[in-house]
Coordinates of C-alpha atoms (C1' of nucleotides) in Angstrom, one line a residue:
Chain A
M10 CA -14.4 -6.4 30.3
A11 CA -15.3 -2.8 29.8
T12 CA -11.8 -1.8 29.1
A13 CA -11.1 -4.8 26.5
K14 CA -14.5 -3.8 24.8
Q15 CA -13.3 -0.2 24.6
S16 CA -9.9 -1.4 23.3
I17 CA -11.6 -3.2 20.4
G18 CA -13.6 -0.2 19.6
T19 CA -10.9 2.1 19.7
K20 CA -8.8 0.1 17.1
Q21 CA -11.6 -0.2 14.8
N22 CA -12.1 3.5 15.2
I23 CA -8.6 4.2 14.2
R24 CA -9.0 2.0 11.1
L25 CA -12.2 3.9 10.1
S26 CA -10.8 7.2 10.7
A27 CA -7.8 6.1 8.7
E28 CA -9.7 5.0 5.9
K29 CA -11.5 7.9 5.6
L30 CA -8.7 10.4 6.2
F31 CA -6.1 8.5 3.7
R32 CA -8.7 8.6 1.0
Q33 CA -9.5 11.9 1.4
R34 CA -6.2 13.6 1.4
G35 CA -3.8 10.8 0.9
Y36 CA -1.5 8.6 3.2
A37 CA 1.4 10.8 3.0
A38 CA -0.6 14.1 4.0
I39 CA -2.3 12.6 6.9
G40 CA 0.1 12.5 10.3
M41 CA -0.6 10.4 13.7
R42 CA -1.6 13.4 15.3
E43 CA -4.5 14.5 12.7
L44 CA -5.5 10.7 12.8
A45 CA -5.3 10.6 16.5
K46 CA -7.5 13.9 16.8
A47 CA -10.4 12.4 14.6
V48 CA -10.4 9.3 17.0
G49 CA -10.4 11.4 19.9
I50 CA -7.1 10.1 21.4
E51 CA -3.5 11.3 21.6
A52 CA -1.1 10.3 18.9
P53 CA 1.1 7.9 21.0
S54 CA -1.9 6.0 22.0
I55 CA -2.4 4.7 18.3
Y56 CA 0.8 2.7 18.8
N57 CA -1.2 0.6 21.5
H58 CA -3.1 -0.8 18.5
Y59 CA -0.6 -0.6 15.7
K60 CA 3.1 -0.8 15.7
S61 CA 3.5 1.6 13.0
K62 CA 1.7 3.6 10.3
D63 CA 2.9 1.1 7.6
E64 CA 1.0 -1.6 9.7
L65 CA -2.2 0.5 9.7
L66 CA -2.1 0.8 5.8
S67 CA -1.1 -2.6 5.0
E68 CA -4.2 -3.9 7.3
I69 CA -6.7 -1.7 5.0
C70 CA -5.1 -2.7 1.9
F71 CA -4.8 -6.7 2.6
N72 CA -8.2 -7.0 3.9
I73 CA -9.6 -5.3 0.7
G74 CA -7.2 -7.5 -1.3
N75 CA -8.7 -10.7 0.5
Q76 CA -12.3 -9.3 -0.2
F77 CA -11.5 -9.1 -4.0
H78 CA -10.2 -12.7 -4.1
Q79 CA -12.8 -14.3 -2.0
A80 CA -15.6 -12.4 -3.8
F81 CA -14.0 -13.3 -7.2
D82 CA -13.5 -17.3 -6.1
A83 CA -17.2 -17.5 -4.7
A84 CA -18.6 -15.7 -7.8
V85 CA -16.9 -17.8 -10.4
V86 CA -17.3 -21.2 -8.8
N87 CA -21.1 -21.8 -9.6
E88 CA -20.8 -20.6 -13.2
E89 CA -20.1 -22.7 -16.2
K90 CA -19.8 -20.5 -19.1
F91 CA -17.0 -18.0 -19.6
Q92 CA -19.1 -15.1 -20.4
K93 CA -21.1 -15.8 -16.9
K94 CA -18.0 -16.3 -15.1
L95 CA -16.5 -13.1 -16.4
R96 CA -20.0 -11.2 -15.7
A97 CA -20.2 -12.7 -12.1
A98 CA -16.5 -11.7 -11.3
M99 CA -17.3 -8.4 -12.4
K100 CA -20.4 -7.9 -10.7
A101 CA -18.6 -9.2 -7.3
H102 CA -15.7 -6.8 -7.9
V103 CA -18.1 -3.9 -8.0
G104 CA -19.9 -5.3 -4.8
V105 CA -16.6 -5.3 -2.8
I106 CA -16.1 -1.9 -3.7
A107 CA -19.8 -0.8 -2.9
S108 CA -19.4 -2.2 0.5
N109 CA -16.1 -0.4 1.1
L110 CA -16.1 2.8 -0.5
E111 CA -13.5 4.5 1.6
A112 CA -11.3 1.3 2.0
S113 CA -11.0 0.3 -1.7
E114 CA -10.0 3.8 -2.5
V115 CA -7.1 3.5 -0.4
F116 CA -6.4 0.2 -1.7
F117 CA -6.3 1.5 -5.3
N118 CA -4.3 4.8 -4.7
E119 CA -2.2 4.4 -1.6
W120 CA -1.0 0.9 -1.8
M121 CA 2.5 2.6 -3.3
F122 CA 3.1 3.7 0.2
L123 CA 3.6 0.4 1.7
E124 CA 7.1 -0.5 3.1
V125 CA 9.3 -3.0 1.9
P126 CA 8.0 -6.4 2.9
N127 CA 4.5 -5.5 2.5
L128 CA 4.7 -3.7 -0.8
A129 CA 6.0 -6.7 -2.5
K130 CA 3.4 -9.2 -1.1
F131 CA 0.6 -6.6 -2.2
K132 CA 2.2 -6.5 -5.6
K133 CA 2.0 -10.2 -5.7
Y134 CA -1.2 -10.5 -4.6
R135 CA -2.8 -7.9 -7.1
L136 CA -0.9 -9.6 -10.0
E137 CA -2.7 -12.9 -8.9
Y138 CA -5.9 -11.0 -8.9
E139 CA -5.4 -9.6 -12.5
I140 CA -4.3 -13.0 -13.6
K141 CA -7.6 -14.8 -12.4
F142 CA -9.3 -12.5 -14.9
R143 CA -7.1 -13.0 -17.7
D144 CA -7.5 -16.7 -17.2
I145 CA -11.1 -16.3 -17.8
L146 CA -10.5 -14.2 -20.8
D147 CA -7.9 -16.8 -22.4
K148 CA -10.0 -19.8 -21.8
G149 CA -13.1 -18.1 -23.2
M150 CA -11.1 -17.0 -26.3
R151 CA -9.6 -20.2 -26.9
K152 CA -13.2 -21.8 -26.6
G153 CA -14.2 -19.3 -29.0
D154 CA -16.6 -17.8 -26.5
F155 CA -14.7 -14.4 -26.8
K156 CA -13.1 -12.6 -29.6
K157 CA -9.5 -13.2 -29.6
M158 CA -7.6 -10.2 -28.3
N159 CA -4.8 -9.2 -26.4
S160 CA -6.1 -10.4 -22.9
K161 CA -3.8 -8.5 -20.8
L162 CA -5.2 -5.2 -22.5
V163 CA -8.7 -6.3 -22.2
A164 CA -8.3 -7.4 -18.4
F165 CA -6.6 -4.2 -17.9
A166 CA -9.6 -2.3 -19.6
I167 CA -12.0 -4.3 -17.4
L168 CA -10.3 -3.7 -14.0
S169 CA -9.7 -0.1 -14.9
A170 CA -13.6 0.6 -15.7
L171 CA -14.4 -1.5 -12.6
N172 CA -12.0 0.5 -10.4
T173 CA -13.3 4.0 -11.0
T174 CA -16.8 3.0 -9.9
Y175 CA -16.3 4.7 -6.5
D176 CA -16.8 8.0 -8.3
L177 CA -20.1 6.8 -9.7
F178 CA -21.3 5.8 -6.1
A179 CA -20.1 9.2 -5.0
S180 CA -21.8 11.2 -7.5
K181 CA -25.1 12.7 -7.2
D182 CA -26.9 10.4 -9.8
K183 CA -27.1 7.7 -7.2
L184 CA -26.6 4.8 -9.2
T185 CA -26.7 1.3 -7.5
T186 CA -24.6 -1.5 -7.7
N187 CA -26.6 -3.5 -9.8
E188 CA -26.7 -0.5 -12.2
I189 CA -23.2 0.0 -12.4
A190 CA -22.0 -3.6 -12.6
E191 CA -24.9 -4.5 -15.1
G192 CA -24.0 -1.1 -17.4
I193 CA -20.2 -2.1 -17.4
S194 CA -20.8 -5.8 -17.9
E195 CA -23.1 -5.0 -21.0
L196 CA -20.5 -2.6 -22.5
L197 CA -17.5 -5.0 -22.0
I198 CA -18.9 -8.3 -22.8
K199 CA -20.8 -7.3 -25.9
G200 CA -17.7 -5.9 -26.9
L201 CA -15.7 -9.3 -26.4
K202 CA -18.3 -10.9 -28.2
A203 CA -16.8 -13.1 -30.9
Chain B
M153 CA 23.3 34.7 -22.8
A154 CA 24.9 31.8 -21.3
T155 CA 23.3 32.4 -18.1
A156 CA 19.5 33.0 -19.5
K157 CA 20.0 29.7 -21.5
Q158 CA 21.4 27.9 -18.4
S159 CA 18.5 29.1 -16.5
I160 CA 15.9 27.9 -19.0
G161 CA 17.6 24.7 -19.1
T162 CA 17.4 24.4 -15.3
K163 CA 13.7 25.2 -15.2
Q164 CA 13.2 22.4 -17.5
N165 CA 15.5 20.1 -15.4
I166 CA 13.3 20.8 -12.4
R167 CA 10.0 20.2 -14.1
L168 CA 11.2 16.9 -15.9
S169 CA 12.8 15.8 -12.1
A170 CA 9.5 16.5 -10.5
E171 CA 7.5 14.8 -13.0
K172 CA 9.7 11.6 -12.6
L173 CA 9.8 11.8 -8.8
F174 CA 6.3 12.8 -8.2
R175 CA 5.3 10.1 -10.4
Q176 CA 7.6 7.2 -8.8
R177 CA 6.9 8.0 -5.1
G178 CA 4.1 10.6 -4.8
Y179 CA 3.9 14.4 -4.7
A180 CA 3.7 14.5 -0.9
A181 CA 6.6 12.2 -0.5
I182 CA 9.2 14.3 -2.4
G183 CA 10.8 17.2 -0.7
M184 CA 12.3 20.1 -2.3
R185 CA 15.7 18.9 -1.1
E186 CA 15.4 15.6 -2.8
L187 CA 14.0 17.3 -5.9
A188 CA 17.0 19.8 -6.0
K189 CA 19.6 17.1 -5.6
A190 CA 18.0 15.1 -8.5
V191 CA 18.6 18.5 -10.5
G192 CA 21.8 19.1 -9.0
I193 CA 21.3 22.1 -7.2
E194 CA 20.2 23.3 -3.4
A195 CA 16.8 23.5 -2.7
P196 CA 16.5 27.2 -2.3
S197 CA 17.3 27.7 -5.8
I198 CA 14.3 25.9 -7.0
Y199 CA 12.6 29.1 -5.7
N200 CA 14.1 31.1 -8.4
H201 CA 12.2 29.4 -11.1
Y202 CA 8.9 28.3 -9.2
K203 CA 7.3 30.4 -6.2
S204 CA 6.0 27.2 -4.6
K205 CA 5.7 23.6 -4.7
D206 CA 2.2 23.8 -5.7
E207 CA 3.3 26.0 -8.4
L208 CA 5.6 23.4 -9.9
L209 CA 2.7 20.6 -9.5
S210 CA 0.1 22.8 -11.3
E211 CA 2.3 23.7 -14.3
I212 CA 2.6 20.0 -14.5
C213 CA -0.9 19.1 -14.3
F214 CA -2.2 22.0 -16.5
N215 CA 0.1 21.5 -19.2
I216 CA -1.4 17.8 -19.4
G217 CA -4.8 19.1 -19.4
N218 CA -4.4 21.5 -22.3
Q219 CA -2.9 19.0 -24.0
F220 CA -5.8 16.5 -23.7
H221 CA -8.0 19.3 -24.7
Q222 CA -6.1 20.6 -27.9
A223 CA -5.8 16.7 -29.0
F224 CA -9.5 15.9 -28.7
D225 CA -10.3 19.0 -30.4
A226 CA -8.2 18.5 -33.4
A227 CA -9.0 14.8 -33.7
V228 CA -12.8 15.2 -33.6
V229 CA -13.2 18.2 -35.9
N230 CA -12.5 16.4 -39.2
E231 CA -14.8 13.4 -38.4
E232 CA -18.6 13.2 -39.6
K233 CA -19.6 10.2 -37.6
F234 CA -19.9 9.8 -34.3
Q235 CA -18.3 6.7 -34.0
K236 CA -15.4 7.8 -35.8
K237 CA -15.3 11.0 -33.8
L238 CA -15.3 8.8 -30.6
R239 CA -12.5 6.6 -32.0
A240 CA -10.3 9.5 -33.0
A241 CA -10.8 11.1 -29.5
M242 CA -9.7 7.9 -27.7
K243 CA -6.7 7.4 -29.9
A244 CA -5.8 11.1 -29.2
H245 CA -6.2 10.7 -25.6
V246 CA -3.6 7.5 -25.7
G247 CA -1.3 9.7 -27.9
V248 CA -1.1 12.3 -25.3
I249 CA -0.3 9.8 -22.6
A250 CA 2.2 8.2 -24.7
S251 CA 4.0 11.3 -25.2
N252 CA 4.1 12.4 -21.7
L253 CA 4.4 9.1 -19.6
E254 CA 5.4 10.4 -16.4
A255 CA 3.6 13.7 -16.5
S256 CA 0.4 12.4 -17.4
E257 CA 0.6 10.0 -14.2
V258 CA 0.9 12.7 -12.3
F259 CA -1.9 14.6 -13.7
F260 CA -4.1 11.5 -12.9
N261 CA -3.0 10.6 -9.5
E262 CA -1.5 13.7 -7.8
W263 CA -3.7 16.4 -8.7
M264 CA -5.5 16.1 -5.3
F265 CA -2.4 17.8 -3.7
L266 CA -3.1 21.0 -5.9
E267 CA -3.9 24.1 -3.5
V268 CA -7.0 26.0 -3.3
P269 CA -7.2 28.1 -6.4
N270 CA -5.8 25.8 -8.6
L271 CA -7.7 22.7 -7.3
A272 CA -10.7 24.0 -8.3
K273 CA -9.6 25.3 -11.7
F274 CA -8.4 21.8 -12.4
K275 CA -11.5 20.1 -11.2
K276 CA -13.3 22.3 -13.6
Y277 CA -11.2 21.6 -16.6
R278 CA -11.3 17.9 -16.2
L279 CA -15.1 18.1 -16.0
E280 CA -15.2 19.9 -19.3
Y281 CA -13.0 17.2 -20.7
E282 CA -15.3 14.3 -19.6
I283 CA -18.2 16.4 -20.8
K284 CA -16.8 16.5 -24.5
F285 CA -16.8 12.7 -24.3
R286 CA -20.3 12.3 -22.9
D287 CA -21.5 14.9 -25.6
I288 CA -20.2 12.6 -28.4
L289 CA -21.8 9.6 -26.7
D290 CA -25.4 11.3 -26.2
K291 CA -25.5 12.8 -29.7
G292 CA -24.6 9.3 -31.2
M293 CA -27.1 7.6 -28.9
R294 CA -29.8 10.1 -30.0
K295 CA -29.1 9.8 -33.7
G296 CA -29.0 5.8 -33.3
D297 CA -25.4 5.3 -33.9
F298 CA -24.9 4.1 -30.4
K299 CA -26.9 1.8 -28.2
K300 CA -28.9 4.1 -25.6
M301 CA -27.1 3.7 -22.1
N302 CA -26.2 5.7 -19.3
S303 CA -23.8 8.2 -21.0
K304 CA -22.1 9.2 -17.8
L305 CA -21.2 5.7 -16.7
V306 CA -19.9 4.7 -20.3
A307 CA -17.7 7.9 -20.3
F308 CA -16.3 6.9 -17.3
A309 CA -15.6 3.4 -18.4
I310 CA -14.0 4.8 -21.5
L311 CA -11.6 7.4 -19.7
S312 CA -10.9 4.9 -17.0
A313 CA -9.8 2.2 -19.5
L314 CA -7.7 4.8 -21.4
N315 CA -6.0 6.3 -18.3
T316 CA -4.3 3.3 -17.1
T317 CA -2.7 2.6 -20.3
Y318 CA 0.4 3.9 -18.6
D319 CA 0.7 0.7 -17.1
L320 CA 0.7 -1.2 -20.4
F321 CA 3.4 1.2 -22.0
A322 CA 5.6 0.5 -19.1
S323 CA 5.1 -3.3 -18.9
K324 CA 7.4 -5.8 -21.0
D325 CA 5.1 -6.6 -23.9
K326 CA 6.1 -3.1 -25.5
L327 CA 2.7 -2.5 -27.0
T328 CA 2.7 0.5 -29.4
T329 CA 0.5 3.4 -29.0
N330 CA -1.6 2.3 -31.8
E331 CA -2.1 -1.2 -30.6
I332 CA -3.3 0.0 -27.3
A333 CA -5.6 2.6 -28.9
E334 CA -6.9 0.3 -31.4
G335 CA -7.4 -2.4 -28.9
I336 CA -9.4 -0.5 -26.4
S337 CA -11.1 1.4 -29.0
E338 CA -12.5 -1.9 -30.8
L339 CA -13.6 -3.4 -27.2
L340 CA -15.6 -0.5 -26.2
I341 CA -17.0 0.8 -29.6
K342 CA -18.2 -2.5 -30.5
G343 CA -19.9 -2.7 -27.0
L344 CA -21.7 0.6 -27.9
K345 CA -23.0 -0.6 -31.0
A346 CA -26.9 0.0 -31.4
Chain C
dC50 C1' 22.9 30.4 -7.6
dC51 C1' 24.7 29.5 -2.7
dT52 C1' 24.8 29.3 2.8
dA53 C1' 22.3 29.6 6.9
dC54 C1' 18.5 29.6 9.1
dC55 C1' 13.2 29.8 10.4
dG56 C1' 8.7 27.5 13.0
dA57 C1' 6.3 23.6 12.2
dT58 C1' 5.4 19.1 11.8
dC59 C1' 6.7 14.2 11.3
dG60 C1' 6.9 8.9 13.0
dG61 C1' 8.0 7.2 16.9
dT62 C1' 9.9 6.0 22.0
dA63 C1' 10.2 6.2 27.2
dG64 C1' 8.1 5.9 31.1
dG65 C1' 4.3 5.7 33.6
Chain D
dC259 C1' -4.5 5.6 27.8
dC260 C1' -1.3 10.0 29.0
dT261 C1' 2.6 13.7 29.0
dA262 C1' 6.9 14.8 27.6
dC263 C1' 10.1 14.3 24.3
dC264 C1' 13.6 12.4 20.4
dG265 C1' 16.1 13.5 16.0
dA266 C1' 14.9 14.2 11.3
dT267 C1' 12.8 16.5 7.9
dC268 C1' 9.3 19.6 5.8
dG269 C1' 8.2 24.4 2.7
dG270 C1' 9.9 28.4 2.4
dT271 C1' 12.7 33.1 3.3
dA272 C1' 16.7 36.4 4.2
dG273 C1' 20.4 38.0 2.3
dG274 C1' 24.1 38.1 -0.7

DNA sequence: CCTACCGATCGGTAGG
DNA sequence: CCTACCGATCGGTAGG
């Protein structure tokens, strides 16, 4: 019992330390020995919990990816109007970042180090997410709720603005999730008005 | 003569290869041997042109940083109204990215690997650039040309949207610099209207 | 511009 | 969970 409990704790510890270190200094710059030291174990012991460094990174990335998809779906389903759907999706997106400040940065900046089967899966997953945003934009434009623009360009602008909110959370102004999400929504949705 | 000429060519070759490789796979993942192979020389020969890997990275980053500052200053100086200043600055920013597709990505994503004196210099330089944008926003808000919002948040949203335009240039839609810059400007400046 | 080489560190395995 | 260790590769130097 005590052993199993400790083992679960260690695995979580490895992941949390990895999220922090990968974000701070980059996946490629962090060795297994340094990660192990942060956890308080020796490097080979990590392999009792993760088969490889790649498996560790992909667990971090896909966990965040799942959260983005689920938060989006849950936020959008109860809204009728496309403007409200978009606003809710944006807020949900910022919410996922806010509750995963370190891991979401790894998701955004370190995914490129994923290895061959995981890399393709990740790209597909992320593209599907972008398309969910574009879909709201396209439908809203067709219905006349949004101004007709290049929806791919707009989706990129929206996601880019949302994805850098990490820096705003980290800055000394101490903006809340709501202030950030509302501020960006206001700016972009007003810009989209027909 | 021939030797000197060839030497200059080699240095440029090293930088162009570094820009391409650092962007593709990340600074930390590219060794001097692989870089040398791309140039067609042996690894130690790189040190005839660059003192260290860090010097190479910082040359790439500061070159782009200078271009951003100069393009901004040149774009803004001839405009009177803050809306026009902002639009011109945004267009200039996209223009620098468009003419430095590889190097600008290194600037955005690999600067964190700069070492100690260069890292601080880089951060200062980049903060000054962000403040130039905030300054236009703040003055425009005070004058009533822009809606009163958190200018730091808006500057972040603008720069984030502009900075990911690399992916739009790289995508198969083949958007032009003008289409990208105008699309993002339209979206964001309309959103800023008082 | 090269060959030859330095000490350090890499991800990961064997074996217990 | 550890110690001991693998081959490979790292940034960089010596010396020509």
